[in-house]
PDB file of C-alpha atoms in Angstrom:
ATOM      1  CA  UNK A   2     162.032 -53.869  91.213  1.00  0.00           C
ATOM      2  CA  UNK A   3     159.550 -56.482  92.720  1.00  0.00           C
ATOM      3  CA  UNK A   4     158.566 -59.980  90.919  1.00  0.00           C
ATOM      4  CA  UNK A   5     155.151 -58.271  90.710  1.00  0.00           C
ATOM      5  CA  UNK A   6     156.380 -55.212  88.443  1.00  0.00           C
ATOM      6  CA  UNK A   7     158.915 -57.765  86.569  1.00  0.00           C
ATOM      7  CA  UNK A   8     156.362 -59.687  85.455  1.00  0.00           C
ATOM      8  CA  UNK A   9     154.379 -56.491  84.056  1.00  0.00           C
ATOM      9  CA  UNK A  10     157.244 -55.271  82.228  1.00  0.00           C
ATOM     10  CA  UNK A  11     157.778 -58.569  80.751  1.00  0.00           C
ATOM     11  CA  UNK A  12     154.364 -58.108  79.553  1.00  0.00           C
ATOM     12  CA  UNK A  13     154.548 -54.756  78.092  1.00  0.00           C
ATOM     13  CA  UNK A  14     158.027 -56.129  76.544  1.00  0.00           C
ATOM     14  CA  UNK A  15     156.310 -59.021  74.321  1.00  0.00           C
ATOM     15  CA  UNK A  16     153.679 -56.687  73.086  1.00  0.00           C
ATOM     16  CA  UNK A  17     150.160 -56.782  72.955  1.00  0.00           C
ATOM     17  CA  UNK A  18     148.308 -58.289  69.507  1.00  0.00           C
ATOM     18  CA  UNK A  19     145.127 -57.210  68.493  1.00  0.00           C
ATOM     19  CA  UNK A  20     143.291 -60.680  69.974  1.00  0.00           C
ATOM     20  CA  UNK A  21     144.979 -60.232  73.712  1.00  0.00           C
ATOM     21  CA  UNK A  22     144.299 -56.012  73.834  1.00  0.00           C
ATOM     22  CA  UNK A  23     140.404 -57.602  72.931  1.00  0.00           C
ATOM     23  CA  UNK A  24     140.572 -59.389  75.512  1.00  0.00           C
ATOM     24  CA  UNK A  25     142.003 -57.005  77.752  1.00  0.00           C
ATOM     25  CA  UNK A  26     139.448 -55.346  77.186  1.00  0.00           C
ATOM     26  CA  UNK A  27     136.702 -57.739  77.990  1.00  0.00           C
ATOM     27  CA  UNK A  28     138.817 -58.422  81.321  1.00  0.00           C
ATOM     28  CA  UNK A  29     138.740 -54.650  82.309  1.00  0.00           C
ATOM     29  CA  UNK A  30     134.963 -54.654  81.614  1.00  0.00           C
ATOM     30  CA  UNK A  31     134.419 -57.186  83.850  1.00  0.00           C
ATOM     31  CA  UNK A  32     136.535 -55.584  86.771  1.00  0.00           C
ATOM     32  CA  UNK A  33     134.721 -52.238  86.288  1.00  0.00           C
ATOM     33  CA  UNK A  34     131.372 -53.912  86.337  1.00  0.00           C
ATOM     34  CA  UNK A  35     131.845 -55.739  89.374  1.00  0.00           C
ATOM     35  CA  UNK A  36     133.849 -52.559  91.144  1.00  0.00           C
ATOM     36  CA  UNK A  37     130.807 -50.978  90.208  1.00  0.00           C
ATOM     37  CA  UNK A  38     128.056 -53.552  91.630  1.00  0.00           C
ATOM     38  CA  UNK A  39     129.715 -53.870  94.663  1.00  0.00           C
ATOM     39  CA  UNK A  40     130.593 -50.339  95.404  1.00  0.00           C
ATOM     40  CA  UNK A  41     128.266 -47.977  93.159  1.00  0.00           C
ATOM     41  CA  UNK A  42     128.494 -46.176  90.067  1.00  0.00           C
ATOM     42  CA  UNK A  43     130.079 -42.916  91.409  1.00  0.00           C
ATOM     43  CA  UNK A  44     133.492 -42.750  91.149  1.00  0.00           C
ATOM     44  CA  UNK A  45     134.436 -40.335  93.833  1.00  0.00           C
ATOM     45  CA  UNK A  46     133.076 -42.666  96.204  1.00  0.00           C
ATOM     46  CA  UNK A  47     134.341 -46.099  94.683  1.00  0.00           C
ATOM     47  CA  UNK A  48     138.114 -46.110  95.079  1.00  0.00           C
ATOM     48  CA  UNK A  49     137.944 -49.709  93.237  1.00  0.00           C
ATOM     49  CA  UNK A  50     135.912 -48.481  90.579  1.00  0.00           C
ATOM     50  CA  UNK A  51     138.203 -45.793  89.516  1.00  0.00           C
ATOM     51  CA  UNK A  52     141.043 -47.411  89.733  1.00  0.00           C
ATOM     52  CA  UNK A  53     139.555 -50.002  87.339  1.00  0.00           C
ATOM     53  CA  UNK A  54     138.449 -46.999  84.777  1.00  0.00           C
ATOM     54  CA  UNK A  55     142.423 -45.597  85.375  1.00  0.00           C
ATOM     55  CA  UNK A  56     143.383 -48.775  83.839  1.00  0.00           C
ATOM     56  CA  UNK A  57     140.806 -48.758  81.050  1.00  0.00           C
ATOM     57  CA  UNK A  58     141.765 -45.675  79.829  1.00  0.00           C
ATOM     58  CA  UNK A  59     145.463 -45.939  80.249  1.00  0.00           C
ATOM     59  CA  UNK A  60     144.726 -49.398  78.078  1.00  0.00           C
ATOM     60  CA  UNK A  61     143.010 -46.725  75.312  1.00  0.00           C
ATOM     61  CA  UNK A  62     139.598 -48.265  76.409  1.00  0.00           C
ATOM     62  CA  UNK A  63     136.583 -46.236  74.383  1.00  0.00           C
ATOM     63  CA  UNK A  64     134.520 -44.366  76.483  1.00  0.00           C
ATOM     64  CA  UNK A  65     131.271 -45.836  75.755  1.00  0.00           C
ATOM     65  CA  UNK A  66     132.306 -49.715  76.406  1.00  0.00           C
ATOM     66  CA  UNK A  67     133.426 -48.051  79.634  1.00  0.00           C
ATOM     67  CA  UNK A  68     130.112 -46.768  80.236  1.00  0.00           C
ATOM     68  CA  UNK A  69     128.399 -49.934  79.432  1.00  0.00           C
ATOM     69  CA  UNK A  70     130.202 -51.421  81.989  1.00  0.00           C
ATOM     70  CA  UNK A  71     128.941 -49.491  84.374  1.00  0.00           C
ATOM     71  CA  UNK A  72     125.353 -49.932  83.079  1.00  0.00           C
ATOM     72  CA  UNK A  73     126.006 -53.395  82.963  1.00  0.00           C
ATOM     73  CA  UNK A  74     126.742 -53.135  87.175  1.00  0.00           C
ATOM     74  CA  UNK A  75     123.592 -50.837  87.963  1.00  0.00           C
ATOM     75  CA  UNK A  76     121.262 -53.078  85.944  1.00  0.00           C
ATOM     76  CA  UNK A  77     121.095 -50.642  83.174  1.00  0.00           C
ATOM     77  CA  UNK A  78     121.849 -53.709  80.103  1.00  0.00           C
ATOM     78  CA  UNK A  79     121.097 -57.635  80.879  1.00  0.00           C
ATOM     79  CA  UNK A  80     123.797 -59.579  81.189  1.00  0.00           C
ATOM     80  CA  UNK A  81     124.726 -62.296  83.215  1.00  0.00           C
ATOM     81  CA  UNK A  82     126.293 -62.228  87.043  1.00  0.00           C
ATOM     82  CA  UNK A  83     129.729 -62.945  87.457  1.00  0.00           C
ATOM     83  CA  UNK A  84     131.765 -64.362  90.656  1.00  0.00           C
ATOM     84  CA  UNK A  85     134.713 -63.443  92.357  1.00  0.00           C
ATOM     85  CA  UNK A  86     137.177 -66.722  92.814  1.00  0.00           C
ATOM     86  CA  UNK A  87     140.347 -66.412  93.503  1.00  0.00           C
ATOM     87  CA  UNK A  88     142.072 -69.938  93.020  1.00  0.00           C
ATOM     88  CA  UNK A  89     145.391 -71.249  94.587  1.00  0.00           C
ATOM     89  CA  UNK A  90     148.217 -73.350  93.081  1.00  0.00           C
ATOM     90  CA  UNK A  91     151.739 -75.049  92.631  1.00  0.00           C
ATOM     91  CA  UNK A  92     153.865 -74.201  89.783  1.00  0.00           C
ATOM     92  CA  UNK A  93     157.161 -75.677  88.162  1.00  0.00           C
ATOM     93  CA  UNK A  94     159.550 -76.142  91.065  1.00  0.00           C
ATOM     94  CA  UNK A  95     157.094 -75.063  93.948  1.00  0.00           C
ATOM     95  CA  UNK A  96     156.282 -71.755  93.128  1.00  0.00           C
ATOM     96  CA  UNK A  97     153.017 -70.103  94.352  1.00  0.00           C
ATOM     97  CA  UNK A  98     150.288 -69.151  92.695  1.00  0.00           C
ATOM     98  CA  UNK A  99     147.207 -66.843  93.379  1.00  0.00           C
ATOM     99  CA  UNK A 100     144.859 -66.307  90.059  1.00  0.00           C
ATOM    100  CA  UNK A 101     142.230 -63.698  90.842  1.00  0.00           C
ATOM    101  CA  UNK A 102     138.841 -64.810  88.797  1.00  0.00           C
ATOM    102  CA  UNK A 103     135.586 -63.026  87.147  1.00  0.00           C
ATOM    103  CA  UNK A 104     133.363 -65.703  85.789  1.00  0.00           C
ATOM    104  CA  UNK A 105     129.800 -66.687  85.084  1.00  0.00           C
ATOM    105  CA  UNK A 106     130.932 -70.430  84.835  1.00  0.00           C
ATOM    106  CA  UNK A 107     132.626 -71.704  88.069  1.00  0.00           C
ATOM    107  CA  UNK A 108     133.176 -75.228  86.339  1.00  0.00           C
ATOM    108  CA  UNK A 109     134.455 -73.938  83.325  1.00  0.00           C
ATOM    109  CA  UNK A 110     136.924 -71.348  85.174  1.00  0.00           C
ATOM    110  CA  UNK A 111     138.014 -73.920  87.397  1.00  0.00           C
ATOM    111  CA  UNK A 112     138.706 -77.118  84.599  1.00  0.00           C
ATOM    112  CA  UNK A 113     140.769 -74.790  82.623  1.00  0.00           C
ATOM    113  CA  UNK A 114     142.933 -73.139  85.345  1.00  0.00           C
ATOM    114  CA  UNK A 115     143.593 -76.835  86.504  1.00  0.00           C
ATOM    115  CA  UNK A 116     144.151 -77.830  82.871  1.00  0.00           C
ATOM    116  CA  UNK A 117     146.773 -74.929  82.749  1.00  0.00           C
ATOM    117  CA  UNK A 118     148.472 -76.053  85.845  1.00  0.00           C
ATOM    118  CA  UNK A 119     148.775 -79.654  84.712  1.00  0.00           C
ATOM    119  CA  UNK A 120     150.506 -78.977  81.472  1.00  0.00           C
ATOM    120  CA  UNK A 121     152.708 -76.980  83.147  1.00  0.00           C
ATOM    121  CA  UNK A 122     153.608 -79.438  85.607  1.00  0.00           C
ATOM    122  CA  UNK A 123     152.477 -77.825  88.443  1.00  0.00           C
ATOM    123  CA  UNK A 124     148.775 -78.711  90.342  1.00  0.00           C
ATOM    124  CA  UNK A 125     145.604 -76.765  91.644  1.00  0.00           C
ATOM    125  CA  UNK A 126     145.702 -76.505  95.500  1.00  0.00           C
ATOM    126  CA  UNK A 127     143.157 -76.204  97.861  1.00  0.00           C
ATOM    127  CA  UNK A 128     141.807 -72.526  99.703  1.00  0.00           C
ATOM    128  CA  UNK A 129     144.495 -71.438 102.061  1.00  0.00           C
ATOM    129  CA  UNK A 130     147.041 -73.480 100.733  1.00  0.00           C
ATOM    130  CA  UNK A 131     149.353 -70.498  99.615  1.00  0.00           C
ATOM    131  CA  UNK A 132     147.449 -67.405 100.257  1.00  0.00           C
ATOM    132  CA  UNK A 133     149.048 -66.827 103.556  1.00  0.00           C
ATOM    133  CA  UNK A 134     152.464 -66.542 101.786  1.00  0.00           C
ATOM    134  CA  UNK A 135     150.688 -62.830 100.399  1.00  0.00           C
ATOM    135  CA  UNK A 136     149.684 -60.084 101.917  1.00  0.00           C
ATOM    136  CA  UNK A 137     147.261 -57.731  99.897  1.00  0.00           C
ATOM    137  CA  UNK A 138     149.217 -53.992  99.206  1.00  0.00           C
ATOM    138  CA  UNK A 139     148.485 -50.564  97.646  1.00  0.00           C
ATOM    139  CA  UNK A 140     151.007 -50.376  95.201  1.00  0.00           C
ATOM    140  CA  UNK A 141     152.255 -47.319  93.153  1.00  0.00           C
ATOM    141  CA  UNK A 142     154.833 -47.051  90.258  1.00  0.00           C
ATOM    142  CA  UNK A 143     156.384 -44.285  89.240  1.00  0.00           C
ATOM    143  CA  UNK A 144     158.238 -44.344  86.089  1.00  0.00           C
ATOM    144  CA  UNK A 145     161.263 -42.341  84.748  1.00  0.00           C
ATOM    145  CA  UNK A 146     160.469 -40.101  87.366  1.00  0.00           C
ATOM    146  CA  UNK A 147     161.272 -36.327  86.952  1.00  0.00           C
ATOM    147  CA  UNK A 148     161.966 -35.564  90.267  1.00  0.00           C
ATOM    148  CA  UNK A 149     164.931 -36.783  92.277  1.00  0.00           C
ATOM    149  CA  UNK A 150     163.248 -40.514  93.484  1.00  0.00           C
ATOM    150  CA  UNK A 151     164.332 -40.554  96.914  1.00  0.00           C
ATOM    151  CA  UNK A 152     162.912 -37.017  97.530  1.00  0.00           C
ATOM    152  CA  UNK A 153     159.923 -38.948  96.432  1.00  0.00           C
ATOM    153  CA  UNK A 154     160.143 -41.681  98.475  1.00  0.00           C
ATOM    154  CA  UNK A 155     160.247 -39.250 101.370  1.00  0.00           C
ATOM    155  CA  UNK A 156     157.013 -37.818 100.247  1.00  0.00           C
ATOM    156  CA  UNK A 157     155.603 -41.120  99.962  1.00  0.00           C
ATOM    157  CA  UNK A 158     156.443 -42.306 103.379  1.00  0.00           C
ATOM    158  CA  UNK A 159     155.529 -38.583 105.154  1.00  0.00           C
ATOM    159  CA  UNK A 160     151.988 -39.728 103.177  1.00  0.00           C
ATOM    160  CA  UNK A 161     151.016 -42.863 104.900  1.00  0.00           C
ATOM    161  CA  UNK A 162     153.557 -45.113 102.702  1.00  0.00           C
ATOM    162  CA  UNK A 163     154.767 -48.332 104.276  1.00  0.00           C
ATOM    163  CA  UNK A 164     158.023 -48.681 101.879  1.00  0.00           C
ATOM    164  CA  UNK A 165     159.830 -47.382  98.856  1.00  0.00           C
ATOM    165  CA  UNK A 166     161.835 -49.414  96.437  1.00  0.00           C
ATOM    166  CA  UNK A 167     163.810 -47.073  93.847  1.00  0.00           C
ATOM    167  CA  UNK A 168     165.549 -49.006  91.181  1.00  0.00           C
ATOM    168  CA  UNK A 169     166.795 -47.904  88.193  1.00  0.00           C
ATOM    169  CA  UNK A 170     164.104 -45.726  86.491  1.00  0.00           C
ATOM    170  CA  UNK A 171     161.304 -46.988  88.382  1.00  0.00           C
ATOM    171  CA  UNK A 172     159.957 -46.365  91.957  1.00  0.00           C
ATOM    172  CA  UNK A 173     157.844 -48.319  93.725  1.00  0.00           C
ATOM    173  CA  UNK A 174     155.726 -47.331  96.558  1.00  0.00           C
ATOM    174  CA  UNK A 175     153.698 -49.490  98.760  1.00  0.00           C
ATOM    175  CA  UNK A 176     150.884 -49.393 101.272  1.00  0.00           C
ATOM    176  CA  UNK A 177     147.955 -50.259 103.271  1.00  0.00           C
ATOM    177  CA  UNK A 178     144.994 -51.291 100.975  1.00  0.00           C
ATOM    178  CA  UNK A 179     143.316 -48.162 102.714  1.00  0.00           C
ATOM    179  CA  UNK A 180     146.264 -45.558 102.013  1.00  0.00           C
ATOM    180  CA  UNK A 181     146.361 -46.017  98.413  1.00  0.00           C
ATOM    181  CA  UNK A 182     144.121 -43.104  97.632  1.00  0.00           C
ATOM    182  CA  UNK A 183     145.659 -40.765  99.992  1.00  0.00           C
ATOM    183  CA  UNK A 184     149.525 -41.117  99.186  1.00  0.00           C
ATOM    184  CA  UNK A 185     148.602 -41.314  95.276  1.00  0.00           C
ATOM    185  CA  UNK A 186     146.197 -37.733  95.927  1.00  0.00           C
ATOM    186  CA  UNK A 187     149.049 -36.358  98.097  1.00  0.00           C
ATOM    187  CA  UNK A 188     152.403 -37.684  95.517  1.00  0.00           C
ATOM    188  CA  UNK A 189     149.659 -35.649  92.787  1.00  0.00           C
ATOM    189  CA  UNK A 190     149.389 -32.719  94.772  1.00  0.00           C
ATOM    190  CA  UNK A 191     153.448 -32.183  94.509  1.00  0.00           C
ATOM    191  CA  UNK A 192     153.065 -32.702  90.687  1.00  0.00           C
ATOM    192  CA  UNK A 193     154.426 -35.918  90.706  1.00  0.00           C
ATOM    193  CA  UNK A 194     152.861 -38.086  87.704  1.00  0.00           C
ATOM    194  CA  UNK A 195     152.116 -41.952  88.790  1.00  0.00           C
ATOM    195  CA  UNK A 196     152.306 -44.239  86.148  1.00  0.00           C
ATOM    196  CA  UNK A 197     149.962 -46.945  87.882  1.00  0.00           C
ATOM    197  CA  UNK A 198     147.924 -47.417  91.327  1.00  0.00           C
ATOM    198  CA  UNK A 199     146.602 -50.619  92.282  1.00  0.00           C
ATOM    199  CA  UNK A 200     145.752 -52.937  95.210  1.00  0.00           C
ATOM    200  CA  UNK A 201     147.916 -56.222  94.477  1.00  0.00           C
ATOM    201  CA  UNK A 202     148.394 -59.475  96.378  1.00  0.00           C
ATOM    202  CA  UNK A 203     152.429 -59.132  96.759  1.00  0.00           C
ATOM    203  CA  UNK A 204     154.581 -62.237  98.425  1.00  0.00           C
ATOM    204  CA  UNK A 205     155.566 -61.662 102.232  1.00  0.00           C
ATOM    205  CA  UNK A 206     158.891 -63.355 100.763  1.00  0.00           C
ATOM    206  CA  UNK A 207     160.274 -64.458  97.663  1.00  0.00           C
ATOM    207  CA  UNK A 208     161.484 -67.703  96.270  1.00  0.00           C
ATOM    208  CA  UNK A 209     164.497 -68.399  94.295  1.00  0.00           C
ATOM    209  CA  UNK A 210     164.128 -70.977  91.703  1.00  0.00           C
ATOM    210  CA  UNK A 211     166.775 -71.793  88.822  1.00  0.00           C
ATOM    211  CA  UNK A 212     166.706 -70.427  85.512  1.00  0.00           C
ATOM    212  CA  UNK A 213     164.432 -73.328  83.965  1.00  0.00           C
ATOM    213  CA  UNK A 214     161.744 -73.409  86.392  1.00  0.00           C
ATOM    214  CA  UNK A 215     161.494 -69.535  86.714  1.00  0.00           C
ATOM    215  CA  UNK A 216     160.910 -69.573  82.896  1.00  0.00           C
ATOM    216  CA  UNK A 217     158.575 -72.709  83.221  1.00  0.00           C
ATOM    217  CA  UNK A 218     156.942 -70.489  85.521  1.00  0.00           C
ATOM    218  CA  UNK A 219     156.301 -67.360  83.451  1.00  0.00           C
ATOM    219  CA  UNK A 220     155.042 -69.625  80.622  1.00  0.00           C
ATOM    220  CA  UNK A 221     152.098 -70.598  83.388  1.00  0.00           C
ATOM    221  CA  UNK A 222     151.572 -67.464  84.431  1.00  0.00           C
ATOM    222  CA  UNK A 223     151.147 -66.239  80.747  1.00  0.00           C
ATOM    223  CA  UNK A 224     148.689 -69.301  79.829  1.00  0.00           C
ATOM    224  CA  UNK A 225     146.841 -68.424  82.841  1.00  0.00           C
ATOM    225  CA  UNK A 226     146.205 -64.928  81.814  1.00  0.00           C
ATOM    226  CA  UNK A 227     145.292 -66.170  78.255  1.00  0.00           C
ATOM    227  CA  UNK A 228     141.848 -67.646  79.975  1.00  0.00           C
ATOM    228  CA  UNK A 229     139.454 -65.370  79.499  1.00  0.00           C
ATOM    229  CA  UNK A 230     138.259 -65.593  83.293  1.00  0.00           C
ATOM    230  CA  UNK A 231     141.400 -64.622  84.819  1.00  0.00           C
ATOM    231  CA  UNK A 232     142.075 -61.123  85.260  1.00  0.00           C
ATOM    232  CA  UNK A 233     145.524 -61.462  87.739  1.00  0.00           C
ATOM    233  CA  UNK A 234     148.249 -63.721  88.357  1.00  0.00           C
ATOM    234  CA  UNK A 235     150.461 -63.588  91.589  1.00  0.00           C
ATOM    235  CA  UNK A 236     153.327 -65.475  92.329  1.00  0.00           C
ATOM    236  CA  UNK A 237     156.255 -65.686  94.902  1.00  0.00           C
ATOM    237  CA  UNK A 238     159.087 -66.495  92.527  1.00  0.00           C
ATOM    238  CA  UNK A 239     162.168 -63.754  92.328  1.00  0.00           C
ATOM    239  CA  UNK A 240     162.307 -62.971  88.692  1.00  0.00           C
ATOM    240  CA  UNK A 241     166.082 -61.757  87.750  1.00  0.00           C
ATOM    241  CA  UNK A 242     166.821 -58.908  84.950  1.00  0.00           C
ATOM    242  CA  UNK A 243     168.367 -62.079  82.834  1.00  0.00           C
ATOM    243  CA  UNK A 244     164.841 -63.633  83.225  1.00  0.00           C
ATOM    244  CA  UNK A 245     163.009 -61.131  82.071  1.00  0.00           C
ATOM    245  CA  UNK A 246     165.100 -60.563  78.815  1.00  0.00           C
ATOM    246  CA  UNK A 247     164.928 -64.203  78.466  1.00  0.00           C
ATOM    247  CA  UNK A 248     161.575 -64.758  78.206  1.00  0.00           C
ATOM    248  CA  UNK A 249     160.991 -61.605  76.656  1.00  0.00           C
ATOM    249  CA  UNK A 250     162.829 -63.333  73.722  1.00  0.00           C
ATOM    250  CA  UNK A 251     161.175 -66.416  73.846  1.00  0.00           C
TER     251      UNK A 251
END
């Protein structure tokens, strides 16, 4: 399993209070608006935009503030415009960081993803500092699958895929960006369920860090998703099973 689908399991595994699903919420709003503005309403033709309303709705999202946020996109409510930052940084024992923003306030989004960095130990970089160490991916997970997973590996990879990863009960497809929506429509058409479809920045390679710094790590990553202007958090570290039930714990 990659670092990138460790670190959503360890989120699913510490459970989601009523305050953080709120604000999961808000976060998903904000995506689907701005999937929306950039790429219209219609969600046949706006591969972002559905994936964004997948997630919604997979996150029990109502309907209508799903709607809004579309309104909110074709000018249909008033509310402010937000940017698209993506920030760059240094964590506890040189790991790297991408945090993917949607703000109206570029000085407040930027003092308190520094803020988070500092306390962690770790420091705000400039553009280009680490982004070359990811390479944006289509990526597809497929969970306790029913069918045999490397028969659906094959399928994946006879669809456009660019490489499988099967572990455990999980498999893990990746892409091109552009192939997303063709190997998910074709994995669908041989009745296979996905769990989740998204385009994610994932690390070209990983970095091995001791137990203490991993887990100083994770704590970042988790502060950093606490600000309500971040909606993702990347990073290159290698993130072991005993790390995950560690901080799961914690």
């Amino acid at each position: 399993m990659s670092g990138h689908s460790k670190w959503s399991q360890i989120k699913r595994q510490k459970g989601v209070t009523d305050v953080k699903r709120g604000q999961a919420f808000t976060k998903l709003g904000r995506e689907i608006a701005v999937a929306a503005r950039t790429g219209g309403p219609n969600l046949e033709m706006n591969a972002r935009l559905r994936l964004a309303v997948e997630r919604a709705r997979a996150a029990n999202m109502p309907v209508d503030t799903i709607d809004r946020a579309i309104k909110r996109a074709t000018g249909a409510t008033a509310e402010g415009t937000l940017d698209e930052i993506t920030y760059e940084g240094y964590g506890p024992g040189g790991a790297a960081l991408l945090i993917e923003v949607l703000t109206d306030n570029r000085k407040r989004a930027v003092a308190e993803v520094r803020n988070a960095f500092t306390r962690a130990g770790g420091s705000l970089a400039e553009a280009g500092a680490v982004a070359w160490l990811f390479q944006q991916r289509g990526v597809l997970t497929i969970e306790s699958p029913s069918q045999d997973p490397d028969e659906i590996g094959l399928m994946a990879i006879d669809a456009g895929a660019e490489d499988v990863r099967v572990d455990d009960d999980m498999v893990e497809i990746f892409t091109a960006p552009t192939d997303l929506e063709a190997v998910r429509s074709s994995l669908g058409e041989a009745h296979v369920e996905v769990t989740s479809a998204e385009v994610a920045m994932i690390p070209n390679t990983t970095l091995a860090l001791d137990g203490h710094h991993t887990i100083s790590t994770l704590r970042l990553m988790e502060r950093l998703e606490d600000l309500d202007d971040v909606q993702k958090v990347y990073t290159n570290i290698e993130i072991s099973e005993e790390a995950v039930a560690a901080y799961a714990e914690a």
